[in-house]
Amino acid sequence: MNSTSTIPQTVDPMDLEKKVKQMYTDVALHPHQEYHFEMGRQLAEHLGYQPALLDAIPAASIDSFAGVGHYFDMASIQKGEHIVDLGCGSGMDVFYASQLTGMSGEVIGVDMTDAQLNKSKKLKASSAPSNTTFVKGHIEALPIVSSSIDVVVSNGVINLSSNKQRVFEEAARVLRKGGRLVLSDIVSSSVLPTSISCNSTYWAACIGGAITESDYTQLIEAQGLEIMAIKENPYAFISKGAAGATAEYGIKSISVLAIKK
């Protein structure tokens, strides 16, 4: 997340980034605490991840998995492809994708939270494949060469950004022509009230930053990406407050596949 903001100015972007970092530092270090959202292997399998591929991933990485959907069935990752994960957290999706692209490919995870990166790097060093790389960065300013990536993936992260347009600009920039953007994220059916959208704590919990599905897809298409498929995921927030907001404003998880023209 960078200093450029498209959210109401009543929210301090620096405060938002601080709360997001704190939330996901806790997710990395204390995955078994209670959060607004479910976590871990049970969630991953419920969303559709294959148990056999999860078995090959360090368990500690799966413990800190806080994704909101499953998109690998839509991604159709091939051997030798180059992949970047926006907001990779403790690396579960990176390690999962590395099995699909194989040692002739590469998967790069980008995250801004030190605790998540430290965890993912330690797990790679101890038991994960060498075709994975973890780098510090903001998803609005990717440390990736233009037109070098076959597949950009992201799971439950872009809603946290205060400048979603910039995220999709960066995704389009790093993709090769014909490359694929495949993600799961939180959207809403109606515009959220300022009591939620201007609350940085709700943003950090993956609720306050949700925009309508139509606005979300328009931002993607505006970057020269053609949406090929959208599906709704079997995902629900678990805290009382988050569940209430979900019901009232139609907050839901979707997965999207888009192709760079």
C-alpha angles and dihedrals in degrees: 000000000000135000095266108095135193093180124094113289090236085081115073107226092209091052089049092052091047092053093045090051092048092048093052094040085060090047090054097044102031108028095159096060120103117268137168087264138049120252144187139035097325089058093046093052091044090054092051109268114151112251092217092058091044089054089064093054124087106265092225090061091052091048089063095044108128101167124146102215150000120256105160092099087060095041097065091198113201131206112276097020124140114231136184124198115208108217096004097182112189091348108257095136091043092054090044093051092046089066091054098048094040130206092308089063135057136224120200121195119203122195137154098210114093096206091055093047093046090052096047093047093050091049091050091050093051106039116345131100123273093233089080129088130185122203134176116243149115119265089229090061108031118198088223131115115251118261092007102112131082098192132021113196134181135172122203095329112098091068086065093060120099090208109044093164089061091050092056091045088056093046090053091046096056095042121094117232106282090021121140134240108202121174149150119218147152120266135164136229093222137025111276119239118249090251086071104024092049094048111097092197090059089047091055089051091057094252111087095053095056115121126189118285091241092053090046095053092044090057089053095047092047088068095060094265119136115215110227102174142004127190134176118238128222093245132135135172113241108206117091094240094047093046090051093053090046092055096044099047102028096247109180145155122253135178120218134195117197131171126214108238 
